[in-house]
Coordinates of C-alpha atoms in Angstrom, one line a residue:
Chain A
Q1 CA 106.4 90.4 117.3
Q2 CA 104.3 90.6 114.3
P3 CA 100.6 89.9 114.9
V4 CA 99.1 87.1 112.9
Q5 CA 96.8 87.6 110.0
S6 CA 94.7 85.0 108.6
P7 CA 93.6 84.1 106.1
Q8 CA 96.9 85.0 104.1
A9 CA 94.8 85.2 100.9
V10 CA 91.1 85.1 99.9
I11 CA 89.3 85.1 96.5
L12 CA 85.6 86.5 96.4
R13 CA 82.9 87.2 93.8
E14 CA 81.3 90.4 94.0
G15 CA 78.6 90.6 96.7
E16 CA 80.3 88.1 99.2
D17 CA 81.2 88.7 102.5
A18 CA 84.7 88.1 104.0
V19 CA 86.3 88.1 107.3
I20 CA 90.1 88.7 108.3
N21 CA 91.5 87.6 111.4
C22 CA 94.4 89.4 113.7
S23 CA 95.7 88.2 116.7
S24 CA 98.7 89.0 118.9
S25 CA 100.4 87.3 121.7
K26 CA 100.8 91.0 123.5
A27 CA 98.1 92.9 125.6
L28 CA 97.2 95.4 123.1
Y29 CA 95.9 99.0 123.6
S30 CA 95.0 99.5 119.9
V31 CA 94.4 98.0 116.5
H32 CA 94.7 99.6 113.1
W33 CA 93.5 98.4 109.7
Y34 CA 94.7 99.4 106.4
R35 CA 94.4 98.5 102.8
Q36 CA 96.9 98.7 100.2
K37 CA 96.2 98.6 96.5
H38 CA 98.9 97.3 94.2
G39 CA 101.5 100.0 93.7
E40 CA 100.1 102.2 96.1
A41 CA 100.5 103.4 99.6
P42 CA 98.5 102.2 102.3
V43 CA 95.1 103.6 103.1
F44 CA 93.7 104.1 106.5
L45 CA 90.4 102.0 107.3
M46 CA 89.8 102.2 111.1
I47 CA 91.3 102.3 114.3
L48 CA 90.0 100.4 117.5
L49 CA 91.0 101.3 120.8
K50 CA 90.6 99.0 123.7
G51 CA 87.1 98.5 125.4
G52 CA 85.8 96.0 122.8
E53 CA 84.4 98.4 120.6
Q54 CA 83.1 97.7 117.0
K55 CA 83.4 100.2 114.4
G56 CA 81.9 100.8 111.1
H57 CA 83.3 102.5 107.6
E58 CA 80.8 102.0 104.7
K59 CA 80.1 98.1 104.6
I60 CA 83.8 97.7 106.5
S61 CA 83.4 96.9 110.2
A62 CA 85.7 95.6 112.8
S63 CA 85.6 94.2 116.3
F64 CA 88.2 94.2 119.0
N65 CA 88.3 91.7 121.6
E66 CA 90.9 92.5 124.0
K67 CA 90.5 89.6 126.5
K68 CA 91.8 87.4 123.6
Q69 CA 93.9 90.1 121.8
Q70 CA 91.9 89.9 118.6
S71 CA 90.8 91.6 115.9
S72 CA 88.5 90.6 112.9
L73 CA 87.6 92.9 109.9
Y74 CA 84.4 92.3 108.2
L75 CA 83.6 93.2 104.7
T76 CA 80.0 92.6 103.6
A77 CA 78.6 92.6 100.0
S78 CA 82.4 92.8 98.5
Q79 CA 82.5 95.6 95.5
L80 CA 85.6 95.1 93.5
S81 CA 87.0 97.9 94.5
Y82 CA 87.7 96.1 98.0
S83 CA 90.5 94.3 96.3
G84 CA 93.9 94.8 97.9
T85 CA 96.1 93.8 100.8
Y86 CA 94.7 94.3 104.0
F87 CA 97.0 94.9 107.0
C88 CA 96.2 95.0 110.7
G89 CA 98.5 96.9 113.1
T90 CA 98.9 96.8 116.8
E91 CA 100.3 98.8 119.6
S92 CA 100.7 97.4 123.0
G93 CA 101.5 99.1 126.4
S94 CA 102.6 102.6 126.7
A95 CA 104.6 102.5 123.5
R96 CA 103.2 104.0 120.4
Q97 CA 105.5 101.7 118.5
L98 CA 102.8 100.1 115.8
T99 CA 103.9 96.6 114.4
F100 CA 102.0 95.4 111.5
G101 CA 101.1 91.8 110.1
S102 CA 102.0 90.5 107.0
G103 CA 99.0 91.2 105.2
T104 CA 95.9 89.1 103.8
Q105 CA 95.5 89.6 100.1
L106 CA 91.9 89.9 98.8
T107 CA 90.7 89.5 95.5
V108 CA 87.1 90.5 94.7
L109 CA 85.6 88.8 91.2
P110 CA 83.4 90.1 89.0
Chain B
E1 CA 96.2 119.8 100.2
A2 CA 97.0 117.8 103.0
Q3 CA 99.7 115.4 102.2
V4 CA 103.0 113.7 102.8
T5 CA 105.9 113.8 100.7
Q6 CA 109.0 111.8 100.0
N7 CA 111.9 112.3 98.0
P8 CA 113.3 110.9 96.1
R9 CA 110.7 108.5 94.4
Y10 CA 113.2 106.0 93.1
L11 CA 117.0 105.3 94.0
I12 CA 119.3 103.3 92.8
T13 CA 122.7 103.2 94.7
V14 CA 125.8 101.1 95.6
T15 CA 126.6 99.7 98.8
G16 CA 128.2 102.3 101.3
K17 CA 127.4 105.3 99.6
K18 CA 125.7 107.5 102.3
L19 CA 122.1 108.6 101.4
T20 CA 119.2 110.5 102.9
V21 CA 115.4 109.8 101.6
T22 CA 113.4 113.2 103.1
C23 CA 110.1 113.3 104.1
S24 CA 108.0 116.1 105.0
Q25 CA 104.2 116.5 106.0
N26 CA 102.2 119.5 106.0
M27 CA 99.5 118.6 108.5
N28 CA 101.2 119.6 111.9
H29 CA 101.1 116.1 113.0
E30 CA 103.3 115.6 116.0
Y31 CA 103.6 111.5 115.2
M32 CA 105.6 110.6 112.2
S33 CA 107.4 107.3 111.3
W34 CA 109.2 105.2 108.7
Y35 CA 108.6 101.8 107.4
R36 CA 110.1 99.5 105.1
Q37 CA 107.8 97.0 103.1
D38 CA 109.3 93.7 101.8
P39 CA 107.5 90.9 100.0
G40 CA 105.8 88.7 102.4
L41 CA 107.0 90.6 105.6
G42 CA 104.1 93.2 105.4
L43 CA 105.2 96.7 106.8
R44 CA 107.8 97.0 109.4
Q45 CA 108.4 100.0 111.3
I46 CA 111.7 101.4 111.4
Y47 CA 112.0 104.4 113.5
Y48 CA 109.0 106.7 115.1
S49 CA 109.0 110.1 116.3
M50 CA 106.3 111.6 118.8
N51 CA 107.3 114.9 118.4
V52 CA 110.5 117.2 118.0
E53 CA 113.6 115.7 119.1
V54 CA 112.0 112.7 120.1
T55 CA 112.6 109.6 118.3
D56 CA 112.3 105.5 119.1
K57 CA 113.5 102.7 117.5
G58 CA 110.9 100.7 115.7
D59 CA 111.3 96.8 114.9
V60 CA 114.2 96.9 112.6
P61 CA 116.3 100.2 113.2
E62 CA 119.8 98.8 112.5
G63 CA 121.4 100.3 109.9
Y64 CA 119.2 103.4 109.7
K65 CA 119.4 106.7 111.4
V66 CA 116.5 109.2 112.0
S67 CA 116.5 113.0 112.9
R68 CA 113.5 115.4 113.9
K69 CA 114.5 118.8 114.2
E70 CA 111.2 120.2 112.8
K71 CA 107.8 119.0 113.1
R72 CA 107.0 118.9 109.5
N73 CA 110.4 116.7 108.5
F74 CA 111.6 113.4 109.2
P75 CA 114.4 112.1 107.0
L76 CA 116.0 108.9 106.9
I77 CA 119.5 108.2 106.9
L78 CA 121.2 105.3 105.7
E79 CA 125.1 106.0 106.6
S80 CA 126.5 102.9 104.7
P81 CA 123.5 101.0 102.5
S82 CA 124.0 97.5 102.3
P83 CA 122.0 95.2 99.4
N84 CA 119.6 94.1 102.4
Q85 CA 118.4 97.4 102.8
T86 CA 116.8 97.2 99.2
S87 CA 113.2 97.7 100.0
L88 CA 110.2 100.0 99.5
Y89 CA 110.1 102.4 102.2
F90 CA 107.4 104.6 103.3
C91 CA 107.1 107.8 105.6
A92 CA 104.0 108.3 107.2
S93 CA 102.4 110.8 109.9
R94 CA 99.6 110.1 112.3
D95 CA 96.9 112.5 113.8
S96 CA 95.7 112.5 117.2
L97 CA 93.0 110.2 116.7
G98 CA 95.5 107.6 115.5
E99 CA 95.0 107.7 111.7
Q100 CA 98.2 107.4 109.8
Y101 CA 98.7 108.9 106.3
F102 CA 101.5 107.8 104.3
G103 CA 104.0 108.9 101.8
P104 CA 103.8 107.7 98.1
G105 CA 107.0 105.3 98.6
T106 CA 110.4 105.4 97.9
R107 CA 112.2 102.0 96.0
L108 CA 115.5 101.7 96.8
T109 CA 118.0 99.6 95.2
V110 CA 121.3 98.8 96.7
T111 CA 124.0 97.1 94.4

């Protein structure tokens, strides 16, 4: 079952912040975040493992609440280059099957 | 240069004509997988392989076959393609820390 991402789309001005949420009905082992620009392959942002650890990558960070089976991706002081579709992927149990959400389209305007 | 390559990049074929999409990685990764991407549905995993001779079904394996005879190669086989398999396909390999590297994609059209 696919994790649920929200919002489906968001439009920002340069410098504004955004939060993208990802939730699952399954007990999660890990959450992965990727960004895909139009016409390109997805690019890895970060992985969060069970344990509630928050990770950072430049001005993009994420948290993982394993009790709620939720993860959030935080984009601060958005830049034009942040535009794209963001996907969360989840792994549960001992299987290494990665299931992605349907994506959140982020548009950053000047 | 570390990369995942796929061939062909574009393919138009007819229903029922067997085809193979090749995938190769030069990073010595054990884990490889195939995804299809359709508008509004995101990336859906077709098959994955955690090592040579080990393959497992993903979320949408029907109509597809894979093999993993060598670590670097993971071809996707469509024995009898149908129009509902028209999609954008990505191959990916994953390192031991979980970072996944995607190939450039193969756009398949089945008429």
